[in-house]
Short mmCIF file of C-alpha atoms and ligand atoms in Angstrom, two decimals:
data_model
loop_
_atom_site.label_atom_id
_atom_site.label_comp_id
_atom_site.label_asym_id
_atom_site.label_seq_id
_atom_site.Cartn_x
_atom_site.Cartn_y
_atom_site.Cartn_z
CA UNK A 297 0.00 0.00 0.00
CA UNK A 298 2.91 2.33 0.81
CA UNK A 299 4.06 1.96 -2.73
CA UNK A 300 0.67 2.50 -4.29
CA UNK A 301 -0.03 5.98 -5.64
CA UNK A 302 -3.43 5.31 -7.13
CA UNK A 303 -5.92 2.57 -6.34
CA UNK A 304 -9.21 2.34 -8.16
CA UNK A 305 -11.85 -0.24 -7.23
CA UNK A 306 -15.18 -0.84 -8.92
CA UNK A 307 -15.47 2.64 -10.36
CA UNK A 308 -18.78 3.33 -12.07
CA UNK A 309 -20.03 6.43 -13.81
CA UNK A 310 -22.99 7.19 -16.02
CA UNK A 311 -23.98 10.33 -17.87
CA UNK A 312 -27.76 10.09 -17.80
CA UNK A 313 -28.58 6.85 -19.68
CA UNK A 314 -25.05 6.32 -20.91
CA UNK A 315 -23.06 4.06 -18.62
CA UNK A 316 -19.44 4.90 -19.37
CA UNK A 317 -17.59 3.18 -16.52
CA UNK A 318 -18.96 -0.20 -15.46
CA UNK A 319 -16.59 -1.18 -12.68
CA UNK A 320 -13.04 -0.07 -13.37
CA UNK A 321 -10.20 -1.46 -11.26
CA UNK A 322 -6.49 -0.71 -11.39
CA UNK A 323 -3.49 0.26 -9.29
CA UNK A 324 -0.56 2.49 -10.05
CA UNK A 325 2.75 2.07 -8.28
CA UNK A 326 4.61 5.10 -6.98
CA UNK A 327 7.14 6.51 -9.42
CA UNK A 328 5.83 4.48 -12.34
CA UNK A 329 4.25 5.40 -15.65
CA UNK A 330 0.79 3.98 -16.16
CA UNK A 331 -0.96 4.22 -19.51
CA UNK A 332 -4.71 4.06 -19.83
CA UNK A 333 -5.39 3.03 -23.36
CA UNK A 334 -8.72 3.22 -25.13
CA UNK A 335 -10.55 4.30 -28.24
CA UNK A 336 -12.45 7.59 -28.58
CA UNK A 337 -15.23 7.70 -26.05
CA UNK A 338 -13.95 4.75 -24.02
CA UNK A 339 -14.04 6.83 -20.84
CA UNK A 340 -10.39 7.77 -20.33
CA UNK A 341 -11.08 11.43 -19.62
CA UNK A 342 -13.93 10.41 -17.31
CA UNK A 343 -11.49 8.31 -15.24
CA UNK A 344 -8.98 11.17 -15.15
CA UNK A 345 -11.65 13.67 -14.10
CA UNK A 346 -12.76 11.44 -11.23
CA UNK A 347 -9.19 10.85 -10.05
CA UNK A 348 -8.43 14.57 -10.17
CA UNK A 349 -11.59 15.44 -8.18
CA UNK A 350 -13.29 17.28 -11.07
CA UNK A 351 -16.12 14.78 -11.31
CA UNK A 352 -17.82 12.48 -8.79
CA UNK A 353 -18.19 8.78 -9.46
CA UNK A 354 -21.53 7.06 -8.96
CA UNK A 355 -19.97 4.18 -7.06
CA UNK A 356 -16.68 2.49 -6.34
CA UNK A 357 -13.63 4.02 -4.68
CA UNK A 358 -10.58 5.86 -5.86
CA UNK A 359 -7.63 6.48 -3.56
CA UNK A 360 -5.00 8.93 -4.73
CA UNK A 361 -1.85 9.44 -2.66
CA UNK A 362 -3.56 7.71 0.26
CA UNK A 363 -6.70 9.89 0.17
CA UNK A 364 -10.18 9.09 -1.00
CA UNK A 365 -11.06 11.40 -3.90
CA UNK A 366 -14.70 11.60 -2.85
CA UNK A 367 -14.24 12.37 0.85
CA UNK A 368 -10.82 14.06 0.89
CA UNK A 369 -10.61 16.01 -2.38
CA UNK A 370 -8.49 18.84 -0.90
CA UNK A 371 -5.79 16.40 0.20
CA UNK A 372 -5.81 14.78 -3.22
CA UNK A 373 -5.51 18.14 -4.97
CA UNK A 374 -2.41 19.02 -2.99
CA UNK A 375 -0.56 16.01 -4.34
CA UNK A 376 -1.55 16.11 -8.00
CA UNK A 377 -1.60 18.10 -11.16
CA UNK A 378 -3.54 17.67 -14.35
CA UNK A 379 -2.63 18.45 -17.91
CA UNK A 380 -5.97 18.21 -19.61
CA UNK A 381 -6.77 16.98 -23.07
CA UNK A 382 -7.14 20.59 -24.19
CA UNK A 383 -4.35 22.99 -23.30
CA UNK A 384 -4.82 25.21 -20.26
CA UNK A 385 -2.33 27.79 -21.47
CA UNK A 386 -3.45 31.43 -21.37
CA UNK A 387 -2.84 32.61 -24.93
CA UNK A 388 -2.65 36.29 -24.10
CA UNK A 389 0.13 35.83 -21.57
CA UNK A 390 3.72 35.00 -22.41
CA UNK A 391 5.17 31.62 -21.48
CA UNK A 392 6.94 33.19 -18.53
CA UNK A 393 3.81 35.01 -17.33
CA UNK A 394 1.79 31.82 -17.52
CA UNK A 395 4.29 30.05 -15.27
CA UNK A 396 4.55 32.94 -12.82
CA UNK A 397 0.78 33.16 -12.58
CA UNK A 398 0.45 29.49 -11.62
CA UNK A 399 3.36 29.72 -9.18
CA UNK A 400 1.60 32.63 -7.48
CA UNK A 401 -1.70 30.77 -7.43
CA UNK A 402 0.13 27.94 -5.68
CA UNK A 403 1.61 30.40 -3.15
CA UNK A 404 5.18 29.49 -4.03
CA UNK A 405 7.88 31.69 -2.49
CA UNK A 406 9.87 32.50 -5.58
CA UNK A 407 7.59 32.53 -8.63
CA UNK A 408 10.16 34.10 -10.99
CA UNK A 409 12.79 31.54 -10.10
CA UNK A 410 10.31 28.68 -10.46
CA UNK A 411 9.36 30.03 -13.91
CA UNK A 412 12.98 30.43 -15.01
CA UNK A 413 13.88 26.90 -13.97
CA UNK A 414 10.96 25.38 -15.83
CA UNK A 415 11.60 27.50 -18.93
CA UNK A 416 15.15 26.14 -19.07
CA UNK A 417 14.08 22.59 -18.43
CA UNK A 418 11.49 22.69 -21.22
CA UNK A 419 13.67 24.53 -23.72
CA UNK A 420 11.38 27.55 -23.74
CA UNK A 421 13.81 30.24 -22.59
CA UNK A 422 14.12 31.86 -26.01
CA UNK A 423 10.35 32.02 -26.42
CA UNK A 424 9.68 32.93 -22.78
CA UNK A 425 8.65 36.51 -23.45
CA UNK A 426 6.45 35.83 -26.45
CA UNK A 427 2.72 35.43 -26.13
CA UNK A 428 1.71 31.79 -25.96
CA UNK A 429 -0.63 32.41 -28.92
CA UNK A 430 2.49 32.55 -31.13
CA UNK A 431 3.77 29.14 -29.95
CA UNK A 432 3.69 26.01 -32.10
CA UNK A 433 1.57 23.08 -30.95
CA UNK A 434 4.63 21.33 -29.51
CA UNK A 435 5.79 24.43 -27.62
CA UNK A 436 2.31 24.97 -26.24
CA UNK A 437 2.15 21.37 -25.07
CA UNK A 438 5.54 21.69 -23.39
CA UNK A 439 4.41 24.89 -21.67
CA UNK A 440 1.22 23.12 -20.63
CA UNK A 441 3.18 20.27 -19.03
CA UNK A 442 5.60 22.78 -17.46
CA UNK A 443 2.59 24.54 -15.90
CA UNK A 444 1.45 21.30 -14.34
CA UNK A 445 4.87 20.81 -12.73
CA UNK A 446 4.80 24.10 -10.84
CA UNK A 447 4.95 23.19 -7.17
CA UNK A 448 6.40 19.71 -7.79
CA UNK A 449 3.29 17.51 -7.55
CA UNK A 450 3.86 13.87 -6.60
CA UNK A 451 1.38 12.54 -9.13
CA UNK A 452 0.72 13.97 -12.54
CA UNK A 453 -2.15 13.19 -14.86
CA UNK A 454 -1.64 13.72 -18.55
CA UNK A 455 -4.75 13.33 -20.67
CA UNK A 456 -3.57 12.58 -24.21
CA UNK A 457 -0.35 14.56 -23.84
CA UNK A 458 0.81 14.11 -27.43
CA UNK A 459 -2.37 14.20 -29.47
CA UNK A 460 -1.83 16.48 -32.44
CA UNK A 461 1.94 16.71 -32.04
CA UNK A 462 4.40 15.89 -34.79
CA UNK A 463 6.73 12.93 -34.19
CA UNK A 464 9.60 15.10 -33.04
CA UNK A 465 7.52 17.00 -30.49
CA UNK A 466 6.02 13.71 -29.35
CA UNK A 467 9.46 12.26 -28.65
CA UNK A 468 10.32 15.39 -26.66
CA UNK A 469 7.23 14.95 -24.50
CA UNK A 470 8.10 11.26 -23.99
CA UNK A 471 11.54 12.27 -22.79
CA UNK A 472 10.06 14.71 -20.28
CA UNK A 473 7.62 12.08 -19.00
CA UNK A 474 10.41 9.52 -18.57
CA UNK A 475 12.52 12.04 -16.67
CA UNK A 476 9.62 12.80 -14.37
CA UNK A 477 9.16 9.14 -13.50
CA UNK A 478 12.91 8.68 -13.05
CA UNK A 479 12.73 11.50 -10.51
CA UNK A 480 10.06 9.61 -8.54
CA UNK A 481 6.91 11.29 -9.88
CA UNK A 482 3.99 8.99 -10.61
CA UNK A 483 2.56 9.52 -14.07
CA UNK A 484 -0.88 8.43 -15.25
CA UNK A 485 -1.38 9.17 -18.90
CA UNK A 486 -4.13 8.40 -21.32
CA UNK A 487 -3.47 7.77 -24.94
CA UNK A 488 -4.92 6.44 -28.13
CA UNK A 489 -1.45 5.84 -29.48
CA UNK A 490 -0.40 2.30 -28.90
CA UNK A 491 3.17 3.16 -29.67
CA UNK A 492 3.12 5.76 -26.92
CA UNK A 493 2.06 3.20 -24.34
CA UNK A 494 4.60 0.77 -25.72
CA UNK A 495 7.43 3.32 -25.49
CA UNK A 496 6.62 4.89 -22.15
CA UNK A 497 4.53 2.86 -19.83
CA UNK A 498 5.65 0.50 -17.08
CA UNK A 499 2.12 -0.82 -17.05
CA UNK A 500 -0.70 -0.56 -19.54
CA UNK A 501 -4.44 -0.95 -19.00
CA UNK A 502 -6.91 -1.21 -21.83
CA UNK A 503 -10.27 0.42 -21.15
CA UNK A 504 -13.03 -0.93 -23.33
CA UNK A 505 -16.80 -0.90 -22.96
CA UNK A 506 -16.58 0.42 -19.43
CA UNK A 507 -14.03 -2.02 -18.03
CA UNK A 508 -10.34 -2.72 -17.95
CA UNK A 509 -10.26 -5.71 -20.24
CA UNK A 510 -6.52 -6.32 -20.02
CA UNK A 511 -3.65 -4.89 -18.01
CA UNK A 512 -0.05 -5.50 -17.15
CA UNK A 513 3.39 -4.85 -18.52
CA UNK A 514 3.90 -4.94 -22.24
CA UNK A 515 5.35 -8.43 -21.92
CA UNK A 516 2.33 -9.55 -19.84
CA UNK A 517 0.07 -8.31 -22.61
CA UNK A 518 2.17 -10.02 -25.22
CA UNK A 519 1.69 -13.30 -23.40
CA UNK A 520 -2.08 -12.95 -23.84
CA UNK A 521 -1.52 -13.07 -27.52
CA UNK A 522 0.06 -16.23 -28.86
CA UNK A 523 3.00 -15.44 -31.10
CA UNK A 524 2.63 -16.51 -34.68
CA UNK A 525 5.35 -18.80 -35.92
CA UNK A 526 6.35 -18.22 -39.50
CA UNK A 527 8.99 -20.55 -40.86
CA UNK A 528 10.50 -21.08 -37.42
CA UNK A 529 10.96 -17.36 -36.84
CA UNK A 530 8.94 -16.23 -33.85
CA UNK A 531 7.03 -13.05 -34.50
CA UNK A 532 6.46 -10.80 -31.49
CA UNK A 533 3.03 -9.19 -31.63
CA UNK A 534 2.90 -5.41 -31.50
CA UNK A 535 0.74 -3.73 -28.90
CA UNK A 536 -1.55 -2.73 -31.76
CA UNK A 537 -2.15 -6.37 -32.66
CA UNK A 538 -2.77 -7.24 -29.03
CA UNK A 539 -5.17 -4.32 -28.65
CA UNK A 540 -7.13 -5.17 -31.76
CA UNK A 541 -7.22 -8.85 -30.88
CA UNK A 542 -8.55 -8.19 -27.39
CA UNK A 543 -11.02 -5.47 -28.40
CA UNK A 544 -12.17 -7.45 -31.42
CA UNK A 545 -12.69 -10.57 -29.35
CA UNK A 546 -14.86 -8.74 -26.82
CA UNK A 547 -16.94 -7.10 -29.49
CA UNK A 548 -17.49 -10.38 -31.22
CA UNK A 549 -19.18 -11.87 -28.19
N1 ATP B 890 -20.50 15.68 -19.56
C1 ATP B 890 -20.93 14.68 -20.32
N2 ATP B 890 -22.25 14.50 -20.56
C2 ATP B 890 -22.70 13.47 -21.31
N3 ATP B 890 -21.89 12.55 -21.88
C3 ATP B 890 -20.59 12.68 -21.68
C4 ATP B 890 -20.03 13.74 -20.89
N4 ATP B 890 -18.68 13.60 -20.87
C5 ATP B 890 -18.41 12.49 -21.61
N5 ATP B 890 -19.54 11.94 -22.09
C6 ATP B 890 -19.62 10.71 -22.91
O1 ATP B 890 -18.98 9.66 -22.18
C7 ATP B 890 -18.22 8.83 -23.02
C8 ATP B 890 -16.79 8.80 -22.54
O2 ATP B 890 -16.21 10.08 -22.69
P1 ATP B 890 -14.70 10.38 -22.32
O3 ATP B 890 -14.46 11.80 -22.63
O4 ATP B 890 -14.40 9.91 -20.94
O5 ATP B 890 -13.94 9.43 -23.35
P2 ATP B 890 -12.41 9.39 -23.78
O6 ATP B 890 -11.96 7.98 -23.69
O7 ATP B 890 -11.65 10.40 -23.03
O8 ATP B 890 -12.49 9.79 -25.34
P3 ATP B 890 -11.44 10.62 -26.25
O9 ATP B 890 -10.41 9.64 -26.69
O10 ATP B 890 -12.30 11.06 -27.40
O11 ATP B 890 -10.91 11.76 -25.46
C9 ATP B 890 -18.41 9.39 -24.43
O12 ATP B 890 -19.41 8.66 -25.06
C10 ATP B 890 -18.84 10.83 -24.19
O13 ATP B 890 -19.64 11.29 -25.23
MG1 MG B 891 -10.56 12.08 -23.55
#
């Protein structure tokens, strides 16, 4: 339990008639990268919103950093940050001003220093004094992630951190995420990109039709999928093949 950052048991959520989560269970170990994988509309953002206290579940429990999200939301909020699916950057402000604003909102002692450090770390120093509206998609995403690191949260949630980025910018974000986890931060990210989960995640969970239908390390998932033998050469399945096989199988029922 000491090593568990996030524990989700039997999570259910409906929007009116639409039951999106039908009993979701998973655990995330401290300092690890956990990828929640699912198609459009699978409920990834719904899970993230519940875990970040923005939305209440109908039933089931979610413990984040030792606190129940439903009964102790303030404690949860102190330990986390969220980079939403749609950027939270203020376009009118410069990159530096965005960072300083958040540092002030978090009552940090030295907002300018905090901003400078993050600008360096995210390679945004040269663009620091330009309005964020002039940033490229990749720069904006980097600023967005930098904003979520103000105040050094223990757990960060990244909802589709690389959607819409070009391959180069995507690799940059991956590097940042890996560094975060190496430094002991727990990362829960959602993605539709199987390659992203394959590259980054210590553990992967596939959310489909309201449940986690498969989870584990990449090699655990590969074991679920018998390797095809072609002329004595073993072919390792890609995560994409595993995903399609599992999702396809469930739908076929
Ligand atoms: N506030 C809401 N009111 C009604 N339905 C909603 C609401 N939010 C989400 N939904 C529906 O719930 C389902 C799950 O949505 P959610 O945003 O969690 O999916 P997602 O996996 O994040 O999808 P995407 O990959 O497109 O971001 C979808 O069918 C969506 O239309
Ligand atoms: Mg979403």
